[in-house]
Short mmCIF file of C-alpha atoms and ligand atoms in Angstrom, two decimals:
data_model
loop_
_atom_site.label_atom_id
_atom_site.label_comp_id
_atom_site.label_asym_id
_atom_site.label_seq_id
_atom_site.Cartn_x
_atom_site.Cartn_y
_atom_site.Cartn_z
CA MET A 1 -22.95 9.11 -6.69
CA PHE A 2 -24.23 7.27 -9.80
CA ASN A 3 -20.67 7.25 -11.00
CA THR A 4 -19.57 5.43 -7.86
CA ILE A 5 -22.40 2.91 -8.12
CA GLY A 6 -21.42 2.28 -11.74
CA GLU A 7 -17.80 1.73 -10.75
CA ILE A 8 -18.87 -0.69 -8.03
CA ILE A 9 -20.97 -2.72 -10.45
CA LEU A 10 -18.05 -2.77 -12.87
CA LEU A 11 -15.72 -3.95 -10.14
CA PHE A 12 -18.20 -6.67 -9.21
CA THR A 13 -18.33 -8.00 -12.77
CA GLU A 14 -14.53 -8.00 -12.90
CA PHE A 15 -14.53 -9.87 -9.61
CA LEU A 16 -16.94 -12.45 -11.00
CA ARG A 17 -14.71 -12.88 -14.02
CA ALA A 18 -11.71 -13.44 -11.76
CA LEU A 19 -13.63 -15.88 -9.55
CA PRO A 20 -12.47 -19.06 -11.34
CA ARG A 21 -8.96 -18.26 -10.10
CA ALA A 22 -10.11 -18.26 -6.48
CA TRP A 23 -8.62 -21.66 -5.68
CA ARG A 24 -5.20 -20.54 -6.90
CA GLU A 25 -5.37 -17.54 -4.61
CA ARG A 26 -6.45 -19.52 -1.54
CA GLN A 27 -3.28 -18.69 0.35
CA LYS A 28 -4.15 -15.00 0.20
CA VAL A 29 -7.72 -15.76 1.27
CA TYR A 30 -6.43 -17.57 4.37
CA GLU A 31 -4.21 -14.63 5.22
CA GLN A 32 -7.15 -12.23 4.91
CA LEU A 33 -9.39 -14.48 6.98
CA TYR A 34 -6.78 -14.65 9.68
CA GLU A 35 -6.46 -10.90 9.72
CA ILE A 36 -10.21 -10.33 9.84
CA GLY A 37 -10.67 -12.83 12.66
CA ASN A 38 -7.82 -11.38 14.62
CA ALA A 39 -9.08 -7.84 14.30
CA SER A 40 -12.74 -8.43 15.05
CA LEU A 41 -13.43 -11.51 17.16
CA LEU A 42 -12.94 -10.02 20.60
CA MET A 43 -14.82 -6.87 19.73
CA ALA A 44 -17.67 -8.91 18.24
CA CYS A 45 -17.89 -10.92 21.43
CA ILE A 46 -18.13 -7.91 23.72
CA LEU A 47 -20.55 -6.12 21.42
CA SER A 48 -22.87 -9.13 21.14
CA ILE A 49 -23.06 -9.81 24.87
CA PHE A 50 -24.17 -6.26 25.48
CA ILE A 51 -26.62 -6.14 22.59
CA GLY A 52 -28.32 -9.32 23.77
CA GLY A 53 -28.27 -7.99 27.30
CA VAL A 54 -29.82 -4.67 26.50
CA ILE A 55 -32.73 -6.18 24.56
CA ALA A 56 -33.56 -8.35 27.56
CA LEU A 57 -33.18 -5.36 29.84
CA GLN A 58 -35.49 -3.15 27.76
CA THR A 59 -38.21 -5.70 27.06
CA GLY A 60 -37.98 -8.06 30.04
CA PRO A 61 -39.57 -5.96 32.80
CA VAL A 62 -42.39 -4.83 30.50
CA LEU A 63 -43.17 -8.41 29.49
CA VAL A 64 -42.98 -9.67 33.07
CA GLU A 65 -45.36 -6.96 34.23
CA ARG A 66 -47.92 -8.16 31.69
CA GLY A 67 -47.38 -11.80 32.58
CA LEU A 68 -45.53 -12.60 29.38
CA SER A 69 -42.25 -13.59 30.98
CA ASN A 70 -42.15 -16.72 28.87
CA ALA A 71 -41.80 -14.60 25.69
CA ILE A 72 -38.44 -13.06 26.60
CA GLY A 73 -36.31 -15.84 25.18
CA GLY A 74 -38.09 -15.80 21.85
CA LEU A 75 -37.92 -12.05 21.58
CA VAL A 76 -34.21 -11.83 22.27
CA GLY A 77 -33.58 -14.88 20.09
CA LEU A 78 -35.43 -13.60 17.06
CA SER A 79 -34.28 -10.00 17.15
CA MET A 80 -30.70 -11.11 17.61
CA CYS A 81 -30.51 -13.55 14.71
CA LYS A 82 -32.79 -11.82 12.22
CA GLU A 83 -31.74 -8.23 12.66
CA LEU A 84 -29.26 -7.15 15.27
CA ALA A 85 -26.41 -9.57 14.78
CA PRO A 86 -26.26 -9.19 10.97
CA VAL A 87 -26.54 -5.40 11.03
CA MET A 88 -24.30 -4.72 14.02
CA MET A 89 -21.60 -7.11 12.88
CA SER A 90 -21.69 -5.60 9.40
CA VAL A 91 -21.32 -2.11 10.83
CA LEU A 92 -18.45 -3.35 12.98
CA ILE A 93 -16.72 -4.98 10.03
CA ALA A 94 -17.26 -1.93 7.82
CA GLY A 95 -15.52 0.18 10.42
CA ARG A 96 -12.79 -2.26 11.29
CA ILE A 97 -12.03 -4.19 8.10
CA GLY A 98 -13.55 -2.11 5.29
CA SER A 99 -11.57 0.90 6.43
CA ALA A 100 -8.33 -1.08 6.54
CA MET A 101 -8.94 -2.43 3.04
CA THR A 102 -9.52 1.04 1.64
CA ALA A 103 -6.44 2.38 3.39
CA GLU A 104 -4.25 -0.42 2.09
CA ILE A 105 -5.44 -0.32 -1.51
CA GLY A 106 -5.53 3.48 -1.42
CA SER A 107 -1.93 3.75 -0.37
CA MET A 108 -0.94 1.17 -2.97
CA ARG A 109 -2.67 3.36 -5.52
CA VAL A 110 -1.03 6.56 -4.35
CA TYR A 111 2.45 5.06 -4.16
CA GLN A 112 2.16 3.52 -7.64
CA GLU A 113 2.22 -0.06 -6.40
CA ILE A 114 -0.88 -0.81 -8.45
CA ASP A 115 0.78 0.67 -11.53
CA ALA A 116 3.70 -1.64 -10.84
CA LEU A 117 1.33 -4.63 -10.73
CA ARG A 118 -0.11 -3.58 -14.08
CA THR A 119 3.30 -3.38 -15.70
CA MET A 120 3.96 -6.92 -14.52
CA ASN A 121 0.72 -7.95 -16.22
CA ILE A 122 -0.79 -8.83 -12.84
CA ASN A 123 -4.48 -7.98 -12.67
CA PRO A 124 -5.06 -5.83 -9.56
CA VAL A 125 -8.58 -7.20 -9.22
CA THR A 126 -7.34 -10.78 -9.09
CA TYR A 127 -4.42 -9.89 -6.87
CA LEU A 128 -6.17 -7.56 -4.41
CA VAL A 129 -9.96 -7.66 -4.66
CA LEU A 130 -10.53 -11.38 -5.16
CA PRO A 131 -8.97 -12.62 -1.89
CA ARG A 132 -10.41 -9.77 0.15
CA LEU A 133 -13.95 -10.11 -1.12
CA ILE A 134 -13.98 -13.88 -0.70
CA ALA A 135 -12.52 -13.65 2.79
CA ILE A 136 -14.97 -11.03 3.97
CA SER A 137 -17.98 -12.94 2.60
CA ILE A 138 -16.87 -16.02 4.51
CA ALA A 139 -15.86 -14.18 7.66
CA LEU A 140 -18.90 -11.98 8.17
CA PRO A 141 -21.57 -14.73 8.16
CA THR A 142 -19.34 -16.80 10.43
CA LEU A 143 -19.00 -13.87 12.75
CA VAL A 144 -22.78 -13.47 12.72
CA VAL A 145 -23.30 -17.07 13.87
CA PHE A 146 -20.85 -16.42 16.66
CA SER A 147 -22.52 -13.13 17.53
CA VAL A 148 -25.99 -14.72 17.62
CA LEU A 149 -24.84 -17.38 20.08
CA VAL A 150 -23.06 -14.89 22.30
CA GLY A 151 -25.99 -12.48 22.12
CA TRP A 152 -28.40 -15.19 23.25
CA MET A 153 -26.14 -15.85 26.19
CA GLY A 154 -26.03 -12.17 27.03
CA GLY A 155 -29.83 -11.94 26.95
CA GLY A 156 -30.05 -15.05 29.12
CA LEU A 157 -27.67 -13.69 31.72
CA VAL A 158 -29.63 -10.47 32.07
CA SER A 159 -32.97 -12.33 32.19
CA VAL A 160 -31.76 -14.52 35.01
CA TYR A 161 -29.83 -12.06 37.14
CA ASN A 162 -31.81 -8.84 36.69
CA HIS A 163 -34.18 -8.38 39.65
CA SER A 164 -37.12 -7.12 37.69
CA ILE A 165 -36.97 -10.08 35.28
CA SER A 166 -35.60 -13.08 37.20
CA ILE A 167 -36.63 -16.04 35.07
CA THR A 168 -34.72 -19.33 34.92
CA PHE A 169 -32.22 -20.23 32.23
CA GLU A 170 -34.43 -23.16 31.33
CA ALA A 171 -37.48 -21.01 30.75
CA TYR A 172 -35.43 -18.58 28.68
CA PHE A 173 -33.87 -21.17 26.40
CA ASN A 174 -37.01 -23.33 26.13
CA ASN A 175 -38.91 -20.36 24.84
CA LEU A 176 -36.02 -19.37 22.60
CA SER A 177 -35.75 -22.77 20.94
CA GLU A 178 -39.51 -22.90 20.55
CA MET A 179 -39.70 -19.55 18.78
CA VAL A 180 -36.51 -19.52 16.72
CA ASP A 181 -36.30 -21.69 13.62
CA LEU A 182 -33.17 -22.59 11.71
CA LYS A 183 -34.83 -20.61 8.94
CA ASP A 184 -34.57 -17.44 11.03
CA VAL A 185 -30.86 -17.90 11.54
CA LEU A 186 -30.39 -18.55 7.82
CA ASN A 187 -32.32 -15.37 7.20
CA GLY A 188 -29.69 -13.40 9.08
CA LEU A 189 -26.87 -15.22 7.34
CA ILE A 190 -28.20 -14.37 3.90
CA LYS A 191 -28.43 -10.74 4.92
CA SER A 192 -24.93 -10.65 6.30
CA PHE A 193 -23.53 -12.30 3.19
CA CYS A 194 -25.04 -9.53 1.06
CA PHE A 195 -23.67 -6.91 3.44
CA ALA A 196 -20.22 -8.47 3.27
CA VAL A 197 -20.15 -8.22 -0.51
CA ILE A 198 -21.25 -4.58 -0.27
CA ILE A 199 -18.59 -3.71 2.33
CA GLY A 200 -15.82 -5.38 0.33
CA LEU A 201 -16.84 -3.80 -2.97
CA VAL A 202 -17.28 -0.31 -1.52
CA ALA A 203 -13.94 -0.54 0.32
CA CYS A 204 -11.97 -1.76 -2.69
CA GLN A 205 -13.59 0.66 -5.10
CA GLN A 206 -12.85 3.62 -2.83
CA GLY A 207 -9.28 2.38 -2.49
CA PHE A 208 -8.75 2.24 -6.24
CA GLU A 209 -10.22 5.70 -6.61
CA THR A 210 -7.85 7.33 -4.13
CA ILE A 211 -5.89 10.31 -5.38
CA GLY A 212 -3.50 12.65 -3.65
CA GLY A 213 -1.22 11.85 -0.75
CA PRO A 214 -1.95 10.73 2.81
CA ARG A 215 -4.82 13.17 3.02
CA GLY A 216 -6.42 11.53 -0.01
CA ILE A 217 -6.16 8.17 1.71
CA GLY A 218 -7.86 9.55 4.81
CA ARG A 219 -10.66 10.98 2.72
CA SER A 220 -11.16 7.66 0.96
CA VAL A 221 -11.30 5.73 4.22
CA THR A 222 -13.96 8.02 5.68
CA LYS A 223 -16.01 7.81 2.51
CA SER A 224 -15.68 4.06 2.37
CA VAL A 225 -16.97 3.53 5.93
CA VAL A 226 -19.81 6.02 5.63
CA ASN A 227 -20.93 4.72 2.25
CA ALA A 228 -20.79 1.12 3.41
CA ILE A 229 -22.84 1.75 6.56
CA VAL A 230 -25.45 3.82 4.75
CA SER A 231 -25.77 1.16 2.04
CA ILE A 232 -26.09 -1.57 4.66
CA LEU A 233 -28.91 0.17 6.50
CA ILE A 234 -30.83 0.96 3.33
CA LEU A 235 -30.30 -2.48 1.86
CA ASP A 236 -31.35 -4.01 5.19
CA TYR A 237 -34.86 -2.66 4.84
CA PHE A 238 -35.35 -4.00 1.34
CA LEU A 239 -33.71 -7.34 2.09
CA THR A 240 -36.00 -7.73 5.09
CA ARG A 241 -39.01 -7.00 2.91
CA LEU A 242 -37.86 -9.54 0.37
CA LEU A 243 -37.10 -12.21 2.96
CA LEU A 244 -40.45 -11.69 4.74
CA PHE A 245 -42.18 -12.02 1.39
CA MET A 246 -40.35 -15.30 0.70
CA ASP A 247 -41.19 -16.51 4.22
CA ASN A 248 -44.89 -15.94 3.76
CA LYS A 249 -45.00 -17.92 0.55
CA PRO A 250 -45.94 -21.49 1.43
CA MET B 1 1.28 -16.18 -19.95
CA SER B 2 2.11 -19.30 -21.91
CA THR B 3 5.50 -19.99 -23.37
CA SER B 4 3.96 -21.20 -26.62
CA ALA B 5 2.66 -17.74 -27.51
CA PRO B 6 4.67 -15.99 -30.22
CA GLN B 7 7.53 -14.15 -28.58
CA HIS B 8 8.78 -10.83 -29.83
CA THR B 9 12.45 -10.66 -29.19
CA ASN B 10 12.56 -7.44 -31.14
CA VAL B 11 10.25 -4.76 -29.97
CA GLY B 12 10.11 -1.40 -31.69
CA LEU B 13 8.33 1.58 -30.28
CA THR B 14 6.54 4.34 -32.15
CA VAL B 15 5.06 7.41 -30.59
CA GLY B 16 2.97 9.66 -32.80
CA GLU B 17 1.75 13.17 -32.01
CA LEU B 18 1.36 12.43 -28.33
CA HIS B 19 -0.49 15.09 -26.33
CA LYS B 20 -1.37 15.00 -22.65
CA SER B 21 -2.74 17.59 -20.26
CA PHE B 22 -3.49 17.31 -16.56
CA ALA B 23 -6.41 19.49 -15.44
CA GLY B 24 -5.98 21.69 -18.50
CA VAL B 25 -2.23 22.12 -18.05
CA PRO B 26 -0.40 20.69 -21.06
CA VAL B 27 2.45 18.39 -20.06
CA LEU B 28 3.26 16.66 -23.35
CA LYS B 29 2.87 18.81 -26.45
CA GLY B 30 3.09 16.57 -29.47
CA ILE B 31 5.83 13.99 -29.02
CA ASP B 32 7.00 12.11 -32.11
CA LEU B 33 9.52 9.43 -31.41
CA THR B 34 10.68 6.10 -32.78
CA VAL B 35 12.81 3.67 -30.82
CA ALA B 36 14.23 0.89 -32.96
CA PRO B 37 14.19 -2.74 -31.80
CA GLY B 38 17.14 -3.42 -29.52
CA GLU B 39 18.05 0.22 -29.20
CA LEU B 40 19.15 1.85 -25.96
CA PHE B 41 17.45 5.20 -25.94
CA VAL B 42 18.19 7.81 -23.29
CA LEU B 43 15.74 10.56 -22.43
CA MET B 44 17.07 13.64 -20.70
CA GLY B 45 15.61 16.95 -19.69
CA PRO B 46 14.97 19.25 -16.77
CA SER B 47 12.84 18.30 -13.79
CA GLY B 48 9.16 18.67 -14.57
CA SER B 49 9.62 18.51 -18.33
CA GLY B 50 7.38 15.45 -18.59
CA LYS B 51 9.85 12.57 -18.77
CA SER B 52 8.04 10.37 -16.26
CA VAL B 53 4.68 11.11 -17.84
CA LEU B 54 6.04 10.15 -21.26
CA LEU B 55 7.43 6.92 -19.85
CA ARG B 56 4.05 6.06 -18.30
CA HIS B 57 2.49 6.47 -21.74
CA LEU B 58 5.04 4.13 -23.28
CA ILE B 59 3.86 1.26 -21.09
CA GLY B 60 0.17 2.08 -21.25
CA LEU B 61 -0.35 3.35 -17.71
CA GLU B 62 -1.60 6.68 -19.01
CA LYS B 63 -4.13 7.33 -21.76
CA PRO B 64 -3.03 10.01 -24.22
CA ASP B 65 -5.41 12.88 -24.96
CA LEU B 66 -4.30 12.75 -28.56
CA GLY B 67 -1.90 10.63 -30.53
CA GLU B 68 -0.84 7.07 -29.95
CA VAL B 69 1.82 4.68 -28.74
CA LYS B 70 2.47 1.60 -30.83
CA ILE B 71 4.57 -1.46 -30.23
CA ASN B 72 5.59 -3.24 -33.40
CA GLY B 73 2.78 -1.39 -35.12
CA ARG B 74 0.13 -2.51 -32.62
CA SER B 75 -1.64 -0.32 -30.11
CA ILE B 76 -0.32 -0.48 -26.56
CA ASP B 77 -3.89 -1.13 -25.34
CA ASP B 78 -4.03 -4.43 -27.19
CA GLU B 79 -4.46 -7.07 -24.46
CA ALA B 80 -3.02 -9.85 -26.60
CA LEU B 81 0.13 -7.79 -27.10
CA ARG B 82 0.69 -7.70 -23.35
CA ASP B 83 0.67 -11.48 -23.24
CA GLU B 84 3.11 -11.77 -26.10
CA CYS B 85 5.77 -9.30 -25.21
CA ARG B 86 6.99 -8.61 -21.74
CA MET B 87 7.34 -4.99 -20.73
CA ALA B 88 8.92 -3.84 -17.52
CA MET B 89 9.25 -0.49 -15.86
CA VAL B 90 11.51 0.70 -13.07
CA PHE B 91 9.56 3.47 -11.39
CA GLN B 92 11.21 6.65 -10.21
CA SER B 93 10.01 5.89 -6.69
CA GLY B 94 10.67 2.16 -6.97
CA ALA B 95 6.98 1.33 -6.41
CA LEU B 96 7.80 -1.81 -4.46
CA LEU B 97 4.94 -3.63 -2.76
CA ASN B 98 5.30 -2.50 0.82
CA SER B 99 3.56 -5.46 2.37
CA LEU B 100 6.06 -7.93 0.89
CA THR B 101 9.70 -8.73 1.52
CA VAL B 102 12.53 -7.91 -0.85
CA GLY B 103 12.58 -11.46 -2.19
CA GLN B 104 8.82 -11.63 -2.69
CA ASN B 105 8.94 -8.34 -4.58
CA VAL B 106 11.68 -9.49 -6.89
CA GLY B 107 10.04 -12.86 -7.52
CA LEU B 108 6.51 -11.46 -7.83
CA TYR B 109 6.27 -11.77 -11.60
CA LEU B 110 7.35 -15.39 -11.56
CA SER B 111 5.26 -16.43 -8.58
CA GLU B 112 2.06 -14.68 -9.64
CA HIS B 113 2.19 -16.10 -13.14
CA ARG B 114 3.36 -19.51 -11.84
CA LEU B 115 6.23 -19.59 -14.29
CA LEU B 116 8.64 -21.54 -12.08
CA PRO B 117 8.47 -23.73 -8.98
CA ALA B 118 9.25 -22.02 -5.68
CA GLU B 119 12.84 -23.25 -5.30
CA GLU B 120 13.79 -22.09 -8.77
CA ILE B 121 12.21 -18.71 -8.14
CA GLU B 122 14.38 -18.40 -5.05
CA GLN B 123 17.44 -19.10 -7.17
CA VAL B 124 16.54 -16.52 -9.79
CA VAL B 125 15.78 -13.96 -7.10
CA ALA B 126 19.12 -14.53 -5.38
CA GLU B 127 20.92 -14.22 -8.69
CA LYS B 128 19.25 -10.94 -9.63
CA LEU B 129 19.74 -9.47 -6.18
CA GLU B 130 23.42 -10.23 -6.44
CA ILE B 131 23.60 -8.35 -9.73
CA VAL B 132 22.25 -5.19 -8.09
CA GLY B 133 24.51 -5.62 -5.07
CA LEU B 134 21.91 -6.78 -2.56
CA LYS B 135 23.03 -10.34 -2.04
CA GLY B 136 21.34 -12.16 0.84
CA GLN B 137 18.77 -9.44 1.58
CA GLU B 138 15.76 -11.50 0.44
CA ASP B 139 13.99 -11.60 3.78
CA ARG B 140 14.13 -7.96 4.72
CA PRO B 141 10.84 -6.08 4.68
CA VAL B 142 10.78 -3.46 1.97
CA SER B 143 9.83 -0.77 4.46
CA GLU B 144 13.31 -0.99 6.03
CA LEU B 145 15.22 -0.14 2.88
CA SER B 146 16.96 3.08 1.95
CA GLY B 147 15.98 4.97 -1.19
CA GLY B 148 18.87 3.64 -3.23
CA MET B 149 18.25 0.08 -2.09
CA ARG B 150 14.61 0.34 -3.10
CA LYS B 151 15.64 1.49 -6.53
CA ARG B 152 18.01 -1.45 -6.87
CA VAL B 153 15.32 -3.92 -5.76
CA ALA B 154 13.02 -2.38 -8.35
CA ILE B 155 15.69 -2.94 -11.00
CA ALA B 156 16.11 -6.56 -9.90
CA ARG B 157 12.33 -7.01 -10.09
CA ALA B 158 12.37 -5.75 -13.68
CA LEU B 159 15.35 -7.92 -14.63
CA VAL B 160 13.51 -11.04 -13.45
CA MET B 161 10.91 -10.51 -16.15
CA GLU B 162 13.56 -10.87 -18.89
CA PRO B 163 11.68 -8.09 -20.63
CA HIS B 164 11.56 -7.32 -24.33
CA LEU B 165 11.01 -3.68 -23.53
CA ILE B 166 12.32 -2.08 -20.38
CA LEU B 167 11.81 1.46 -19.18
CA TYR B 168 13.99 2.94 -16.45
CA ASP B 169 12.91 6.11 -14.69
CA GLU B 170 16.07 7.60 -13.21
CA PRO B 171 17.63 4.27 -12.25
CA THR B 172 20.72 5.84 -10.73
CA SER B 173 19.39 9.06 -9.20
CA GLU B 174 19.72 7.89 -5.58
CA LEU B 175 22.93 5.93 -5.97
CA ASP B 176 26.55 6.67 -5.21
CA PRO B 177 28.80 6.90 -8.29
CA LEU B 178 30.10 3.34 -7.91
CA SER B 179 26.69 1.66 -7.58
CA ALA B 180 25.48 3.87 -10.41
CA LEU B 181 28.25 2.51 -12.58
CA THR B 182 27.28 -1.08 -11.75
CA ILE B 183 23.66 -0.36 -12.64
CA ALA B 184 24.68 1.40 -15.84
CA GLU B 185 26.77 -1.62 -16.82
CA GLU B 186 23.84 -3.91 -16.10
CA ILE B 187 21.52 -1.77 -18.23
CA VAL B 188 23.93 -2.03 -21.15
CA GLU B 189 24.58 -5.73 -20.45
CA LEU B 190 20.86 -6.59 -20.56
CA ASN B 191 20.42 -4.55 -23.70
CA ARG B 192 23.33 -6.27 -25.49
CA ARG B 193 22.65 -9.78 -24.20
CA THR B 194 18.89 -10.05 -24.76
CA GLY B 195 18.37 -7.27 -27.26
CA ALA B 196 15.81 -5.70 -24.93
CA THR B 197 14.71 -2.35 -26.24
CA SER B 198 15.56 0.05 -23.43
CA VAL B 199 14.47 3.57 -22.61
CA VAL B 200 16.38 5.26 -19.81
CA VAL B 201 15.36 8.53 -18.22
CA THR B 202 18.25 10.15 -16.42
CA HIS B 203 19.63 13.44 -15.19
CA ASP B 204 23.15 12.09 -15.26
CA ARG B 205 24.94 13.60 -18.27
CA ASP B 206 27.89 11.23 -18.18
CA LEU B 207 25.67 8.18 -17.83
CA GLY B 208 23.39 9.32 -20.63
CA LEU B 209 26.17 10.22 -23.06
CA GLY B 210 28.07 7.10 -22.06
CA ILE B 211 25.51 4.35 -22.61
CA ALA B 212 23.07 5.71 -25.18
CA ASP B 213 22.66 4.61 -28.76
CA ARG B 214 20.57 7.72 -29.19
CA ILE B 215 19.50 10.53 -26.89
CA GLY B 216 16.35 12.62 -26.83
CA ILE B 217 16.24 15.93 -25.04
CA LEU B 218 12.85 16.82 -23.62
CA PHE B 219 12.14 20.43 -22.67
CA ASP B 220 8.77 21.51 -21.37
CA GLY B 221 6.83 18.71 -23.05
CA GLU B 222 8.57 18.95 -26.41
CA LEU B 223 11.44 16.94 -27.87
CA LEU B 224 14.08 19.54 -28.75
CA GLN B 225 16.51 17.19 -30.41
CA VAL B 226 17.03 13.49 -30.96
CA GLY B 227 20.38 12.13 -32.04
CA LYS B 228 23.54 10.16 -31.40
CA PRO B 229 25.52 11.14 -28.28
CA GLU B 230 28.10 13.07 -30.33
CA GLU B 231 25.37 15.02 -32.09
CA ILE B 232 23.83 15.96 -28.76
CA ARG B 233 27.21 16.84 -27.27
CA ASN B 234 27.94 19.13 -30.19
CA SER B 235 24.45 20.52 -30.41
CA ASN B 236 24.07 24.17 -31.34
CA HIS B 237 20.75 24.51 -29.61
CA PRO B 238 21.25 27.13 -26.89
CA LEU B 239 19.00 25.38 -24.34
CA ILE B 240 20.74 22.04 -24.83
CA LYS B 241 24.16 23.68 -24.65
CA LYS B 242 23.19 25.29 -21.39
CA PHE B 243 21.66 22.08 -20.04
CA LEU B 244 24.66 19.91 -20.83
CA GLY B 245 27.24 22.54 -19.97
CA VAL B 246 26.27 23.04 -16.33
CA ASP B 247 29.32 23.31 -14.15
CA PHE B 248 29.22 22.99 -10.39
CA ARG B 249 32.10 25.38 -9.76
CA LEU B 250 29.97 28.25 -8.55
CA THR B 251 30.88 31.68 -9.84
CA ASN B 252 29.50 34.00 -7.21
CA THR B 253 30.38 32.55 -3.82
CA ASN B 254 32.05 34.53 -1.10
CA ARG B 255 34.43 31.78 -0.14
N1 ATP C 301 -1.01 12.68 -12.22
C1 ATP C 301 -0.69 13.96 -12.44
N2 ATP C 301 -1.61 14.91 -12.22
C2 ATP C 301 -1.33 16.21 -12.44
N3 ATP C 301 -0.15 16.66 -12.90
C3 ATP C 301 0.81 15.75 -13.15
C4 ATP C 301 0.60 14.36 -12.92
N4 ATP C 301 1.72 13.71 -13.26
C5 ATP C 301 2.60 14.65 -13.66
N5 ATP C 301 2.07 15.89 -13.60
C6 ATP C 301 2.74 17.13 -13.99
O1 ATP C 301 3.40 16.91 -15.20
C7 ATP C 301 4.62 17.60 -15.24
C8 ATP C 301 5.74 16.66 -15.65
O2 ATP C 301 5.90 15.69 -14.64
P1 ATP C 301 6.98 14.53 -14.76
O3 ATP C 301 6.83 13.70 -13.55
O4 ATP C 301 6.85 13.87 -16.07
O5 ATP C 301 8.36 15.32 -14.70
P2 ATP C 301 9.80 14.72 -14.88
O6 ATP C 301 10.32 15.25 -16.18
O7 ATP C 301 9.78 13.26 -14.71
O8 ATP C 301 10.56 15.41 -13.68
P3 ATP C 301 11.65 14.82 -12.69
O9 ATP C 301 12.91 14.83 -13.41
O10 ATP C 301 11.63 15.76 -11.55
O11 ATP C 301 11.17 13.45 -12.32
C9 ATP C 301 4.81 18.20 -13.87
O12 ATP C 301 4.52 19.57 -13.96
C10 ATP C 301 3.81 17.53 -13.01
O13 ATP C 301 3.30 18.40 -12.04
MG1 MG C 302 10.32 11.96 -13.27
#
């Protein structure tokens, strides 16, 4: 495990060293962005509607019973943007995009394509990791903004149309905009940016480490997704602590 | 890579006491070899004798357990050396980038290093594809190609680099005799025209004896003999005699 962490840190420093060439590689970044968007947008939309909906469904009736129906909007709004959207979208992207990255780089490794790059004096980190890592760190926060908005809608729909909640859209969104600050949304974006870097690094590192044939690729993909999700959930706790600490400082 | 860097048109290769094991199994057992600048060196030997592994060492893809590979007296790991002298390898499997088209593969070196504008790259690519008999196939995805076509694209990709040192791993193994002859001619042509030091791994006796300046015979991780084609042809070594004397008229068939 420590070996893997070391390799990831090493890969990250190589990535940072290659970063000045990012502008030259922008075409590849666009291609990656397009692929990520294509693969995840619809799924993100469906997922977010239901996540927002289920929070309203779980908390709404309880709050209404206690005469706190005007707190539903704020509750859904805050939990969506500070916690659920960043984490759920990251998990989605780890499964959907991280796995594809590992599979692609892994098969390039196994079929000697990466060796071929080396013989042409093309740095595999610049050629493969740089565009992917940049694209994922742009795409994931963007996806989170999208997910937050859709999630709020989902919560609103349930709050209005569920019989045991039945509040108005106005009440829901008034409360939401009262409770949620821009700062809270930024909070979630910072988190998701960190998660994106983790997903990209874990996926690429696992890809490079692949040995053996198709079975080796399968093993790498599984490891990449599991490692990424575990790291996200652990990191989430500590990032939350850190961000709360920063919040409380005047 | 900048064009102002000192260019080695003559690249000599020295291998000293090279040892390599995989998971405790020795594959190369002390290889000593010198390839002179501009020489066309052919490496032959049975399947599994370590030819591909040796070739990977020559271009720095594999780290030796013991011993060293030097280019013009400098270690192959020297980063500056890689910028100064261009080294190309034609992999046994081709190792084309599967996500790219034929043309993008062939032009990859030029486009990634921004050596030429796009239109000129297209020209060079078309020219090299014609040499290997794949004229007008630029836009086909690599995944559609047959084994022999892949190998020829890989050769075109190496030719584009105008290398100082070029390593071919069985360049003709999947080709029909006529295409093989074309490729063999191109290997010699490149060697004569640009003085590119060339190392060719092959199973093809006639090809090897026909084009080589010198031949090395590798058996089970050891170089049995190195010499001019006539010396190898007239070798007294029993293993080499047997290896080169194989005849496909089978002796014990019922037909
Ligand atoms: N990455 C590796 N890991 C473990 N063993 C390896 C590896 N690469 C090569 N070998 C072993 O090294 C030996 C020599 O392999 P090599 O590919 O050099 O043979 P070769 O002479 O090129 O054969 P062929 O003519 O069939 O291509 C084989 O026994 C092979 O199993
Ligand atoms: Mg081989």
